[in-house]
């Protein structure tokens, strides 16, 4: 796949772009089966890293990550040519995987406060993420909202790792609904947020994050550092919001009682 001029221009202006119908329906089916397997692993203590949140309907899985080396189908997709070719075009060189996750967003699952991913991604300063929706992502179930203008660099974050409130007010935000088969690609300077899922169905999506290969391979170090930080700091931010990221941007609640 190569990006057409319109797609490329949108990327340059916005720092994000949506590619329609880029993934075959059969691959989406395989990804859904694979994500069900991850969910089963989560209930049995791994493998992979899994995080739960409290919703009004009870505890639900919020995120699975660090599975590309232990789930063959996901590993092939995540490191395969479909995404690799697009990223080579956007980075101007081959990409290497930095991290991979699934956000499940079950009914009542938390949204994310406005942030740049750069605030949470250590060791290399610029990344590109590919969101692969497995369910339709809509305004009602908490699709991504992006700032319309590209940011050329990290914005100094507030003490929670979020975009400061004054700047949130100044930016123009646009919802970016997506269908299974689409890819939503954004760089780590693209401010984005999402709302809670107000529908009765989950809104599952893969988020696959890469950096330019010439900058180095930091995935192992990233996960070692993240696990150590979670062990040190605990599973929540002040018992108010569950810790699923090194930044305090996820608005989901900790499971009560803790699991
Ligand atoms: O899945 C979402 O709703 C937003 C995800 C997000 O912003 C993140 O994981 O950093």
Coordinates of C-alpha atoms and ligand atoms in Angstrom, one line a residue:
X1 CA 0.0 0.0 0.0
X2 CA 1.3 3.5 -0.8
X3 CA -0.3 6.6 0.5
X4 CA -2.1 8.9 -2.0
X5 CA -1.4 12.6 -2.2
X6 CA -4.5 13.5 -0.3
X7 CA -3.7 11.1 2.6
X8 CA -0.1 12.3 2.7
X9 CA -1.2 16.0 2.7
X10 CA -3.7 15.3 5.6
X11 CA -0.9 13.6 7.5
X12 CA 1.5 16.5 7.0
X13 CA -1.1 19.1 8.2
X14 CA -2.7 17.1 11.1
X15 CA -0.2 14.5 12.4
X16 CA -2.9 11.9 12.0
X17 CA -4.9 10.3 9.2
X18 CA -7.6 7.6 8.7
X19 CA -7.1 5.0 6.0
X20 CA -10.4 3.5 4.9
X21 CA -10.8 -0.3 4.3
X22 CA -7.1 -1.0 4.5
X23 CA -7.4 -4.4 6.3
X24 CA -9.2 -7.4 4.8
X25 CA -12.3 -8.6 6.6
X26 CA -10.8 -12.1 7.1
X27 CA -7.9 -10.5 8.9
X28 CA -10.2 -8.5 11.2
X29 CA -12.0 -11.8 12.0
X30 CA -8.6 -13.4 12.9
X31 CA -7.7 -10.4 15.0
X32 CA -11.0 -10.7 16.9
X33 CA -10.3 -14.4 17.7
X34 CA -6.8 -13.5 18.8
X35 CA -8.0 -10.8 21.1
X36 CA -10.5 -13.2 22.7
X37 CA -7.5 -15.4 23.4
X38 CA -5.7 -12.5 25.1
X39 CA -8.8 -11.9 27.2
X40 CA -8.8 -15.5 28.3
X41 CA -5.1 -15.2 29.2
X42 CA -5.9 -12.1 31.2
X43 CA -8.3 -14.2 33.4
X44 CA -5.6 -16.8 33.9
X45 CA -2.7 -14.6 34.9
X46 CA -1.0 -14.2 31.5
X47 CA 1.0 -14.3 29.5
X48 CA 0.9 -10.6 28.6
X49 CA 0.2 -7.6 30.7
X50 CA -3.5 -7.0 31.5
X51 CA -5.3 -4.2 33.3
X52 CA -8.8 -4.1 34.6
X53 CA -11.1 -1.2 35.5
X54 CA -14.3 -0.9 37.6
X55 CA -17.4 0.0 35.5
X56 CA -21.0 0.4 36.6
X57 CA -21.5 -3.1 35.2
X58 CA -18.7 -4.6 37.3
X59 CA -14.9 -5.1 36.8
X60 CA -14.0 -5.3 33.1
X61 CA -10.7 -5.7 31.2
X62 CA -9.5 -2.3 30.1
X63 CA -6.2 -3.2 28.4
X64 CA -3.9 -6.0 27.3
X65 CA -0.4 -5.4 26.1
X66 CA 3.0 -7.0 25.5
X67 CA 1.7 -9.9 23.5
X68 CA 3.5 -9.7 20.1
X69 CA 6.2 -12.3 21.1
X70 CA 3.8 -14.8 22.7
X71 CA 0.8 -14.7 20.3
X72 CA 1.9 -15.9 16.8
X73 CA -1.0 -14.4 14.8
X74 CA -0.8 -11.1 16.5
X75 CA 3.0 -11.1 16.2
X76 CA 2.8 -11.6 12.5
X77 CA 0.2 -8.9 12.0
X78 CA 2.0 -6.4 14.2
X79 CA 5.3 -6.9 12.5
X80 CA 3.8 -7.7 9.1
X81 CA 4.1 -5.8 5.7
X82 CA 0.6 -4.2 5.7
X83 CA 1.5 -1.8 8.6
X84 CA 5.3 -1.9 8.0
X85 CA 5.0 -0.5 4.4
X86 CA 2.8 2.4 5.5
X87 CA 5.2 3.2 8.4
X88 CA 8.3 3.0 6.2
X89 CA 6.6 5.7 4.0
X90 CA 5.8 7.9 7.0
X91 CA 9.1 7.5 8.8
X92 CA 11.1 7.6 5.6
X93 CA 12.8 4.4 6.8
X94 CA 11.8 1.0 8.3
X95 CA 10.0 1.0 11.6
X96 CA 10.6 -1.1 14.7
X97 CA 7.8 -2.1 17.2
X98 CA 7.9 0.0 20.4
X99 CA 4.8 -1.3 22.1
X100 CA 1.5 -3.0 21.4
X101 CA -1.8 -3.0 23.2
X102 CA -5.6 -3.6 23.0
X103 CA -8.0 -1.1 24.6
X104 CA -11.3 -2.9 25.2
X105 CA -13.5 0.0 26.3
X106 CA -16.4 -2.1 27.6
X107 CA -19.8 -0.4 28.3
X108 CA -19.1 2.2 30.9
X109 CA -15.3 1.9 30.3
X110 CA -13.3 5.0 30.9
X111 CA -12.2 7.6 28.4
X112 CA -8.8 9.3 28.2
X113 CA -8.0 12.9 29.0
X114 CA -6.4 15.0 26.3
X115 CA -2.7 13.9 26.0
X116 CA 0.2 13.4 23.6
X117 CA 1.5 9.9 23.7
X118 CA 5.0 11.4 23.8
X119 CA 4.5 12.2 27.5
X120 CA 4.3 8.4 28.3
X121 CA 6.7 6.9 25.7
X122 CA 10.3 7.0 27.0
X123 CA 13.7 6.3 25.5
X124 CA 12.9 7.7 22.0
X125 CA 11.1 11.0 21.4
X126 CA 9.0 10.3 18.3
X127 CA 6.7 7.4 17.6
X128 CA 3.8 6.6 15.2
X129 CA 0.8 4.6 16.4
X130 CA -1.6 2.6 14.3
X131 CA -5.1 2.1 15.7
X132 CA -6.9 -1.0 14.3
X133 CA -10.6 -0.9 15.2
X134 CA -12.1 -4.3 15.8
X135 CA -15.6 -2.8 16.5
X136 CA -17.0 0.3 14.9
X137 CA -15.6 3.3 16.9
X138 CA -18.3 5.9 17.2
X139 CA -18.8 9.1 19.2
X140 CA -21.2 7.2 21.5
X141 CA -18.8 4.4 22.3
X142 CA -15.7 6.6 22.8
X143 CA -13.9 7.0 19.4
X144 CA -10.7 9.1 19.3
X145 CA -10.9 12.9 19.0
X146 CA -7.8 14.6 17.6
X147 CA -6.6 18.2 17.5
X148 CA -6.9 19.4 13.9
X149 CA -3.4 21.0 13.8
X150 CA -0.1 19.0 13.7
X151 CA 2.1 19.6 16.7
X152 CA 5.7 19.6 15.8
X153 CA 7.1 18.6 19.2
X154 CA 6.1 17.6 22.7
X155 CA 4.0 20.1 24.5
X156 CA 5.1 20.6 28.2
X157 CA 2.5 18.3 29.9
X158 CA 0.8 19.0 33.3
X159 CA 1.8 17.0 36.3
X160 CA -0.4 14.1 35.2
X161 CA 1.1 13.9 31.8
X162 CA -1.9 15.5 30.1
X163 CA -2.2 18.5 27.8
X164 CA -2.6 21.5 30.0
X165 CA -6.2 22.7 30.4
X166 CA -5.6 26.2 28.8
X167 CA -4.2 24.6 25.7
X168 CA -7.1 22.0 25.5
X169 CA -9.4 25.1 25.3
X170 CA -7.5 26.6 22.5
X171 CA -7.2 23.6 20.3
X172 CA -9.9 22.6 17.8
X173 CA -11.0 19.0 18.3
X174 CA -12.5 16.6 15.8
X175 CA -14.0 13.1 16.4
X176 CA -12.5 10.4 14.1
X177 CA -15.0 7.5 14.0
X178 CA -13.6 4.4 12.3
X179 CA -14.9 1.1 11.0
X180 CA -13.3 -2.4 11.3
X181 CA -10.9 -2.5 8.3
X182 CA -9.8 1.2 8.7
X183 CA -6.5 2.2 10.2
X184 CA -6.1 5.5 12.2
X185 CA -2.5 6.5 12.2
X186 CA -1.1 9.2 14.5
X187 CA 2.2 10.4 15.7
X188 CA 3.1 10.8 19.3
X189 CA 2.8 14.6 19.2
X190 CA -0.9 14.4 18.0
X191 CA -3.1 15.6 21.0
X192 CA -6.0 13.2 21.4
X193 CA -8.7 12.2 23.9
X194 CA -11.7 9.9 24.1
X195 CA -14.9 9.7 26.1
X196 CA -16.4 6.8 28.1
X197 CA -18.4 4.1 26.2
X198 CA -22.1 5.0 26.7
X199 CA -23.3 2.1 24.5
X200 CA -24.0 -1.6 25.4
X201 CA -21.2 -3.1 23.3
X202 CA -17.5 -3.0 23.8
X203 CA -15.3 -0.9 21.5
X204 CA -12.1 -2.9 21.0
X205 CA -9.1 -1.6 19.2
X206 CA -5.5 -2.5 18.8
X207 CA -3.0 0.3 19.2
X208 CA 0.4 -0.5 17.7
X209 CA 3.3 1.9 18.3
X210 CA 6.6 2.1 16.4
X211 CA 9.7 4.2 16.1
X212 CA 12.1 4.7 13.3
X213 CA 14.5 1.7 13.3
X214 CA 17.6 3.9 13.1
X215 CA 16.7 5.2 16.6
X216 CA 17.1 1.7 18.2
X217 CA 14.9 -1.1 19.5
X218 CA 13.5 -0.1 23.0
X219 CA 10.6 -2.4 23.4
X220 CA 12.1 -4.7 25.9
X221 CA 13.5 -1.8 28.0
X222 CA 10.1 0.0 27.8
X223 CA 8.2 -2.9 29.3
X224 CA 10.9 -3.6 31.9
X225 CA 10.7 0.0 33.0
X226 CA 6.9 0.0 32.9
X227 CA 6.5 -3.1 35.0
X228 CA 9.1 -1.8 37.5
X229 CA 7.2 1.5 37.8
X230 CA 3.9 -0.3 38.3
X231 CA 5.4 -2.5 41.0
X232 CA 6.8 0.6 42.7
X233 CA 3.9 3.0 42.4
X234 CA 0.9 0.6 42.7
X235 CA -2.2 0.0 40.5
X236 CA -3.9 3.4 40.8
X237 CA -3.4 7.1 40.9
X238 CA -4.5 8.0 44.4
X239 CA -7.2 5.2 44.4
X240 CA -9.1 7.4 42.0
X241 CA -8.0 6.3 38.5
X242 CA -6.6 2.9 37.6
X243 CA -2.9 3.0 36.4
X244 CA -2.7 1.5 33.0
X245 CA -0.1 3.9 31.6
X246 CA 2.8 5.7 33.1
X247 CA 0.8 8.9 32.5
X248 CA -2.3 9.6 34.5
X249 CA -4.5 10.1 31.5
X250 CA -6.9 7.1 31.6
X251 CA -10.1 8.0 33.4
X252 CA -11.2 4.5 34.3
X253 CA -11.7 3.6 38.0
X254 CA -9.6 1.1 40.0
X255 CA -11.3 -2.3 40.6
X256 CA -12.8 -2.5 44.0
X257 CA -11.9 -4.7 45.8
X258 CA -8.5 -4.8 44.1
X259 CA -7.7 -8.0 42.1
Ligands
LIG1 O1 -8.8 3.9 23.3 C1 -9.1 5.1 23.5 O2 -10.2 5.5 23.7 C2 -8.0 6.1 23.6 C3 -6.6 5.5 23.7 C4 -5.5 6.4 24.1 O3 -5.6 7.6 24.0 C5 -4.3 5.8 24.7 O4 -4.3 4.6 24.9 O5 -3.4 6.6 24.9

